[in-house]
Short mmCIF file of C-alpha atoms in Angstrom, two decimals:
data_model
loop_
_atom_site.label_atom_id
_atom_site.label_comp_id
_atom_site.label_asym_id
_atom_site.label_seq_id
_atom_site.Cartn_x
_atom_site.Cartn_y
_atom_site.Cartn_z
CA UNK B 1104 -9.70 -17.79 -8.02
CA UNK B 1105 -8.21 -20.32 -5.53
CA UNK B 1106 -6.63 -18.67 -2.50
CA UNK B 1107 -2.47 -18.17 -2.65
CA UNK B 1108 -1.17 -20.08 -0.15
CA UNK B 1109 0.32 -18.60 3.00
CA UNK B 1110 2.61 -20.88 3.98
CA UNK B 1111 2.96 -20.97 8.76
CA UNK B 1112 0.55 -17.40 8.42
CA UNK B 1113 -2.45 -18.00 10.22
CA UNK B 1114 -4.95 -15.52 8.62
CA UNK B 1115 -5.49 -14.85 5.16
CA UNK B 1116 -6.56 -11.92 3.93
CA UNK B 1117 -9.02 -12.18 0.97
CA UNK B 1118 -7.92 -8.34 -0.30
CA UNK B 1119 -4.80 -10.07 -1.51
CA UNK B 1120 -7.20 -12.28 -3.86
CA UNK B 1121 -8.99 -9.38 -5.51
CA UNK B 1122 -5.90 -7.04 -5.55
CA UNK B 1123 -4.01 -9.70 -7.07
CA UNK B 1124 -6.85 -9.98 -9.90
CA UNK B 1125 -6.56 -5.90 -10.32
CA UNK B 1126 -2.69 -6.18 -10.53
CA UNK B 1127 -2.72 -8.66 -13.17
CA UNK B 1128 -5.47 -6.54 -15.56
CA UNK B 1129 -3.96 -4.22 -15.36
CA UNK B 1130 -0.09 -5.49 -15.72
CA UNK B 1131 1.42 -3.49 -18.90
CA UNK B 1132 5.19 -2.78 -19.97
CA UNK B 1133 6.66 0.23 -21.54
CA UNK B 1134 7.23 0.00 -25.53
CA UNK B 1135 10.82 -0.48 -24.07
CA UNK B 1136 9.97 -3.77 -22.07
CA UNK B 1137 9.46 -2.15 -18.71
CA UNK B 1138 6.48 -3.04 -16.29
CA UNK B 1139 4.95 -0.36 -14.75
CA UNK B 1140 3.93 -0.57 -11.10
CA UNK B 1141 -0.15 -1.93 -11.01
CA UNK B 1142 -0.36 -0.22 -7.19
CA UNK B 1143 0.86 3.13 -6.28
CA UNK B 1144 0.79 3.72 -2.54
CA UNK B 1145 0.82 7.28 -0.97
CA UNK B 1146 1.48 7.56 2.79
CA UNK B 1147 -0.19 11.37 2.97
CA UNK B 1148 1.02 12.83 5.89
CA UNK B 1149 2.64 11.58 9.09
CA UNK B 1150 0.19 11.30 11.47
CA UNK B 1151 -2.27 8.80 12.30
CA UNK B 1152 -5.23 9.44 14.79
CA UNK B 1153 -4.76 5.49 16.55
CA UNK B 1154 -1.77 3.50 17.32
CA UNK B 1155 -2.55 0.22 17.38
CA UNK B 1156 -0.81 -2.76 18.85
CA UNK B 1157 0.13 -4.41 15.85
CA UNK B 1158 1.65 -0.89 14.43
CA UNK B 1159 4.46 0.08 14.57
CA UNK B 1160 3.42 3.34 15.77
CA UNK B 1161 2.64 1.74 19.27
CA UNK B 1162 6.53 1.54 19.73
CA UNK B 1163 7.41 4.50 21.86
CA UNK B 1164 9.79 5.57 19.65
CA UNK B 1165 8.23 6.03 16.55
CA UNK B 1166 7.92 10.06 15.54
CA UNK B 1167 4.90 11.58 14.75
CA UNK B 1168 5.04 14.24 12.44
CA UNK B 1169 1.99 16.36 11.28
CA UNK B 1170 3.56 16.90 7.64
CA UNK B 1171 0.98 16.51 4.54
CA UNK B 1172 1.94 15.39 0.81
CA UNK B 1173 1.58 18.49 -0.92
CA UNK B 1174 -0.91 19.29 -3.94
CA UNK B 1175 1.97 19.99 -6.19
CA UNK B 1176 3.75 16.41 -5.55
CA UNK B 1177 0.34 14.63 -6.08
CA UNK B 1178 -0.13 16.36 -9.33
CA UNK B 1179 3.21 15.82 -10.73
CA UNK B 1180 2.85 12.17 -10.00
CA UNK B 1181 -0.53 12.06 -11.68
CA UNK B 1182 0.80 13.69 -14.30
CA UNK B 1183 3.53 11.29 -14.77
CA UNK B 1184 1.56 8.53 -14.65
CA UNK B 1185 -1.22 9.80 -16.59
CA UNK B 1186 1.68 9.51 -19.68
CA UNK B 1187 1.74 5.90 -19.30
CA UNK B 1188 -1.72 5.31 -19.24
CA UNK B 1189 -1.81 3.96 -15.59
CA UNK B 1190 -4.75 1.76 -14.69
CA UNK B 1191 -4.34 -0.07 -11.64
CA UNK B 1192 -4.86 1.06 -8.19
CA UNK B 1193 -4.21 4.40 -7.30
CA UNK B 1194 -4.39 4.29 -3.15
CA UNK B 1195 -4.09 6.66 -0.52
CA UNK B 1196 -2.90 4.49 2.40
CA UNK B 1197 0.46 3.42 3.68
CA UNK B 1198 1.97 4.72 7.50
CA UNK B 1199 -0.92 6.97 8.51
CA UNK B 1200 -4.99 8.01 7.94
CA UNK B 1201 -5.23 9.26 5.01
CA UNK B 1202 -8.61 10.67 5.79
CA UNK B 1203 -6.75 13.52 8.00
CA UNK B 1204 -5.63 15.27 4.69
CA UNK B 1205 -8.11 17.87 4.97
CA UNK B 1206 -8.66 18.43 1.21
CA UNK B 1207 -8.15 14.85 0.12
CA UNK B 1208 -11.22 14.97 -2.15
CA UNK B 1209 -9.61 17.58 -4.15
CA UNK B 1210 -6.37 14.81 -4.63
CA UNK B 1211 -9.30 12.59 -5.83
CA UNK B 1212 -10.62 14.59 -7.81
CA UNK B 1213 -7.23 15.51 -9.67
CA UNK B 1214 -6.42 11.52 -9.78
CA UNK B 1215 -9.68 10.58 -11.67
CA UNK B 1216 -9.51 13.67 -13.83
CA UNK B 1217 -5.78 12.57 -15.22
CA UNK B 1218 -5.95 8.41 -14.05
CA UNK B 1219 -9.52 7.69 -15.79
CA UNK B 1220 -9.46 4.39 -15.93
CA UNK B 1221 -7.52 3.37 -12.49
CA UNK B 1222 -9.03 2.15 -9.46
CA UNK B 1223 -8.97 5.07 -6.76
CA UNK B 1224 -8.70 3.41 -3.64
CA UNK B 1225 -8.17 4.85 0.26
CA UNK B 1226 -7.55 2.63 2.95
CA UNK B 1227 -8.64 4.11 6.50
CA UNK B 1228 -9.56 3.14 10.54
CA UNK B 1229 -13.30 4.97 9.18
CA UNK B 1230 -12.93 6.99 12.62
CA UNK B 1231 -13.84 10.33 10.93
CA UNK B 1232 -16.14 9.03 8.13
CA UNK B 1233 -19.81 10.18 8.20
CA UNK B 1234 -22.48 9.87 5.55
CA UNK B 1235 -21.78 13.17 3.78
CA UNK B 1236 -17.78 12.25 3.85
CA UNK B 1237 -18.65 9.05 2.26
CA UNK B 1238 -20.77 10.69 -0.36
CA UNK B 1239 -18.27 13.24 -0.72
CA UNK B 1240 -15.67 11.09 -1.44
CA UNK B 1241 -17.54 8.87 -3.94
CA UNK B 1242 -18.50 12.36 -5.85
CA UNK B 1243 -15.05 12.99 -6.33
CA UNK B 1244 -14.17 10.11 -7.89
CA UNK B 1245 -13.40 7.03 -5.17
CA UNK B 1246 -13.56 3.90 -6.66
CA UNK B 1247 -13.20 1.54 -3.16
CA UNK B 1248 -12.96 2.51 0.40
CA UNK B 1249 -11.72 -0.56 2.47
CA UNK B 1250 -12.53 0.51 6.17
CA UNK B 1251 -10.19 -1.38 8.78
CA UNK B 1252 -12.65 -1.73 11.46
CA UNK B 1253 -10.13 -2.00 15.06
CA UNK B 1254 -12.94 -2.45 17.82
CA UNK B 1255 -15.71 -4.86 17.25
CA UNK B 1256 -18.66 -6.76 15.69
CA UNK B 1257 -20.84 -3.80 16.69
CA UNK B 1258 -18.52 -0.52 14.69
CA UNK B 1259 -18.06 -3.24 11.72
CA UNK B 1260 -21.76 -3.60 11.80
CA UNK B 1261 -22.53 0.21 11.66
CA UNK B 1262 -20.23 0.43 8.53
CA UNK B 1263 -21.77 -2.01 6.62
CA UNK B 1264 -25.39 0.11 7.25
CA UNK B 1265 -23.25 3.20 6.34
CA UNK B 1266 -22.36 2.26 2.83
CA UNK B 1267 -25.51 0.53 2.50
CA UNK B 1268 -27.25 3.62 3.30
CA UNK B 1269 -25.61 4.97 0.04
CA UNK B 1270 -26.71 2.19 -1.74
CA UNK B 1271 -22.84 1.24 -1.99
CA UNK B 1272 -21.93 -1.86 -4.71
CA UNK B 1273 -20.22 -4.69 -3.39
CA UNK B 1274 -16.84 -3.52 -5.48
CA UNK B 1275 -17.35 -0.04 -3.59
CA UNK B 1276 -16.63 -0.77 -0.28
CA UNK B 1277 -14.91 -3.36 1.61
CA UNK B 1278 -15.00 -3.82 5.15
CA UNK B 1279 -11.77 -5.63 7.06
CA UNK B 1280 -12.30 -7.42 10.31
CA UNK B 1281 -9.05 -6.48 12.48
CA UNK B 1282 -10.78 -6.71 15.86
CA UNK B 1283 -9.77 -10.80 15.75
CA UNK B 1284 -7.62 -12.37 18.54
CA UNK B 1285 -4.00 -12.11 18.80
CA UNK B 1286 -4.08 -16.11 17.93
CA UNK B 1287 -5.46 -15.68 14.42
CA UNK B 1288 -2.93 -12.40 13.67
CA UNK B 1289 -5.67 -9.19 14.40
CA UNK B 1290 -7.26 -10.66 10.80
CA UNK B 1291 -4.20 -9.58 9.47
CA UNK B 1292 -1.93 -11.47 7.35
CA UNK B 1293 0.58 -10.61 9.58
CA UNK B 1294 4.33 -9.41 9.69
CA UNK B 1295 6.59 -7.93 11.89
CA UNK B 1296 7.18 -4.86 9.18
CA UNK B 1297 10.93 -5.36 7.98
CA UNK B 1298 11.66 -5.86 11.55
CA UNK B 1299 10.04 -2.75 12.93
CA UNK B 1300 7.80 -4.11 15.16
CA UNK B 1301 10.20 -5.25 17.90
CA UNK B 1302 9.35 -2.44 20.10
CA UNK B 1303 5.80 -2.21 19.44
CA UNK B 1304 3.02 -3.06 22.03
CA UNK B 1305 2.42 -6.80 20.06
CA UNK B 1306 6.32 -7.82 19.44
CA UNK B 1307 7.52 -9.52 16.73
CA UNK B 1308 11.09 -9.95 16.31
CA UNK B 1309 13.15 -9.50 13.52
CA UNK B 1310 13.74 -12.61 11.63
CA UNK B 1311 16.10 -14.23 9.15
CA UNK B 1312 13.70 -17.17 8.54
CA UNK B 1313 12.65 -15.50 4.81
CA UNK B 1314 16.15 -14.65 4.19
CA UNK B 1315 16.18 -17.11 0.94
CA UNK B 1316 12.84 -16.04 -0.08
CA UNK B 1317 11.13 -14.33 -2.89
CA UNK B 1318 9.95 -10.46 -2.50
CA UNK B 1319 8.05 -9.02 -5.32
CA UNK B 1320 7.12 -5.94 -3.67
CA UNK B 1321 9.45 -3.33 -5.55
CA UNK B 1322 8.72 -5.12 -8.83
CA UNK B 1323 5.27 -4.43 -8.66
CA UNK B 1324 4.13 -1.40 -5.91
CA UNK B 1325 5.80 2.23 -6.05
CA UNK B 1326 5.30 3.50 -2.91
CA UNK B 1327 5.65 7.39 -2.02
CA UNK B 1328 5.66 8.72 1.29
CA UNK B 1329 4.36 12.26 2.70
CA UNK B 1330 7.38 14.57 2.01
CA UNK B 1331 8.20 12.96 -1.31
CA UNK B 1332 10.78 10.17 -0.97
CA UNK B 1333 9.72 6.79 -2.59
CA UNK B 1334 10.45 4.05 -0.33
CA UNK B 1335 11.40 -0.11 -1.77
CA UNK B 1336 7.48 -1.07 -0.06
CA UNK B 1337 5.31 -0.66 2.27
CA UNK B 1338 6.62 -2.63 4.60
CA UNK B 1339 9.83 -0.24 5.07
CA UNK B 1340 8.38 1.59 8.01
CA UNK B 1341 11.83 3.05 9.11
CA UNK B 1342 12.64 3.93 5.75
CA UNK B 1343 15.68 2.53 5.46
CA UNK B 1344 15.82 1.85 1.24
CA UNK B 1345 14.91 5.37 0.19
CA UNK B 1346 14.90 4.68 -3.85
CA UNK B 1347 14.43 8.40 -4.42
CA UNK B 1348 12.46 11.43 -4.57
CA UNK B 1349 9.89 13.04 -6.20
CA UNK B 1350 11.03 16.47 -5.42
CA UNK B 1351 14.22 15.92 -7.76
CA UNK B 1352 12.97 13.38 -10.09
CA UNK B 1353 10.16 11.92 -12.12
CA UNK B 1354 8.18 8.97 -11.51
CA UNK B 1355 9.63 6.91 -14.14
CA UNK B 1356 13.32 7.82 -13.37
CA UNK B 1357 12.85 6.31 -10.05
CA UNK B 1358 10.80 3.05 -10.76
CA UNK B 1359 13.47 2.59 -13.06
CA UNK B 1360 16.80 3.33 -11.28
CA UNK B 1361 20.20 1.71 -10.41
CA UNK B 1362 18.75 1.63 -6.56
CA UNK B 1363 15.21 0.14 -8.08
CA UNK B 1364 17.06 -2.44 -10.49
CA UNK B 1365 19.30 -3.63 -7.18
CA UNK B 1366 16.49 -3.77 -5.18
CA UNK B 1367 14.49 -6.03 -7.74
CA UNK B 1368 17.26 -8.15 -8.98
CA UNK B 1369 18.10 -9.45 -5.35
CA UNK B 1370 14.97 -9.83 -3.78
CA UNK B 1371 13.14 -11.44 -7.35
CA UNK B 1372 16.86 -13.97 -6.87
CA UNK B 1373 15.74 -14.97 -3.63
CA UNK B 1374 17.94 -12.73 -2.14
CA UNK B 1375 17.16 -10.78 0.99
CA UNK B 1376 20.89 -9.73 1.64
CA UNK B 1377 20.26 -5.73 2.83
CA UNK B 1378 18.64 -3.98 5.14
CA UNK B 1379 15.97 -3.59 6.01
CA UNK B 1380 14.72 -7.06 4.27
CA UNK B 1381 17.28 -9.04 5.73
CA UNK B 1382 15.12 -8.92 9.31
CA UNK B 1383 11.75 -9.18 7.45
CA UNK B 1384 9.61 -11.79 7.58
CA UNK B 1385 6.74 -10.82 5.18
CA UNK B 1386 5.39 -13.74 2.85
CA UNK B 1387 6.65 -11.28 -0.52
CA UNK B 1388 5.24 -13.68 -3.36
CA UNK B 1389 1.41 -14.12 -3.07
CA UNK B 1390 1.33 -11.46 -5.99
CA UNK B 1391 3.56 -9.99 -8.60
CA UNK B 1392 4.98 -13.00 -10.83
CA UNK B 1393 3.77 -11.29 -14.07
CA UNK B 1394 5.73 -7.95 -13.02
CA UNK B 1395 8.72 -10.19 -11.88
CA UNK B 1396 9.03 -12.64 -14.66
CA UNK B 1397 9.24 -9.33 -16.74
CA UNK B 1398 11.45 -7.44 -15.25
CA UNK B 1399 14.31 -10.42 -15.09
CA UNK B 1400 13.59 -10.06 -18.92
CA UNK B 1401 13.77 -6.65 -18.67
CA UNK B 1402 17.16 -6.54 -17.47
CA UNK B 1403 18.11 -9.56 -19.20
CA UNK B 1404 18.68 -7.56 -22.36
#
């Protein structure tokens, strides 16, 4: 697959190449004409053990809040997406480390049991990860663990020899260089986070320069934070476009809403007219056309 262009981004991340491939097999609609999402993103709690430079957690400002997503939420949403046969990539990532939810192998477990065929994914720093954590998570039903590795060539090195000492595949594991230089983004393909990062420790202001671009973020990702709301993306760190949550209603009822369908229909028209995505500068089309193109049929009807 040839590499999505970036356009002025300095660093490319090659995850966006092999989620991209994971989104598209596994891009289905509903017998009514509806996609459903091919990620689902759960920010797990509220905390987050590191706050790096590049976060916006490094702004003084941000709040900290030791709140977990409960067992009964996760079920419910496995639940509901078990009834549409949902088998793209199930992740445990988002605002914070998802590896401080103590009993996050038993969410795994409940996702593969009910999501057989998705791809059950967490994204973490790796700062608490051990051989017998790795193995346990695996056992329970992991499919990927991409470790963000924050302080050098020597800690990437000793995760590599970690998963290798479980005789890891190459689709198990992925290890993500983030120690770079400020010049080449962190190894980040970089953004200044719907304009939350203007207070961080590494500022980046808000922006109108993607104002008349593209976002395909809500058409293809359903994102749900700790205490149940589901926010547009996962780029909304101040939560700002709240489309619902899963306390009151179901998974499809949101993904499909009046607040969804506004959402989609500006930002798939080029339109980045509300806040908080008229100050954000991510590049919002390197993946999603398939979901996009459908939904403007969708609501063509």
């Amino acid at each position: 697959m040839s590499k999505i262009k970036t356009e002025d981004k300095k660093f490319y991340d090659p995850n966006i190449d092999r989620k991209n491939k994971i989104y598209n097999d596994a891009f289905k609609i509903t017998k009514e004409g509806a996609p459903i999402p091919s990620i689902i993103e759960i920010s797990n709690s509220g905390v987050c053990n590191r706050e790096c430079s590049f976060c916006p957690r490094s702004d003084p400002g941000y709040k900290h809040v030791k709140e977990f997503f409960s067992n009964k939420l996760h079920d419910k949403l496995c639940d509901d997406l078990a009834n549409y046969s949902f088998s793209g990539i199930f992740a445990y990532c988002g605002f914070n480390e998802p590896l401080l939810k103590k009993d996050i192998n038993r969410d795994i477990s409940y996702a593969r049991k009910k999501l057989p065929n998705s791809k059950i994914e967490i994204v973490t720093n790796g700062d608490v990860l051990n051989k017998e954590r790795l193995q346990k998570l695996f056992d329970s039903g992991l499919s990927t663990i991409l470790i963000s590795v924050y302080d050098g060539k020597k800690e990437e090195d000793s995760f590599h020899e970690l998963c290798e000492s479980l005789n890891l595949n190459k689709s198990q594991y992925v290890i993500r260089n983030r120690y770079m230089p400020e010049e080449l983004d962190f190894g980040l393909t970089i953004s200044n986070r719907a304009g939350n990062l203007e207070n961080a420790n590494f500022k980046i202001s808000s922006s109108q320069k993607y104002k008349n671009k593209i976002c395909t973020y809500p058409s293809y990702m359903f994102f749900i934070d700790y205490n149940g709301d589901v926010l547009m993306c996962s780029h909304d760190w101040s939560k700002e476009k709240i489309l619902g949550n899963l306390n009151e209603n179901n998974f499809f009822e949101i993904w499909n809403s009046d607040k969804s369908k506004f959402v989609r229909k500006n930002l798939n028209s080029s339109k980045r007219c509300f806040a908080p995505c008229n100050k954000c500068d991510v590049v919002g089309d390197l993946v999603g056309k398939n979901h996009a193109d459908a939904w403007q049929k969708y609501y063509s009807k």
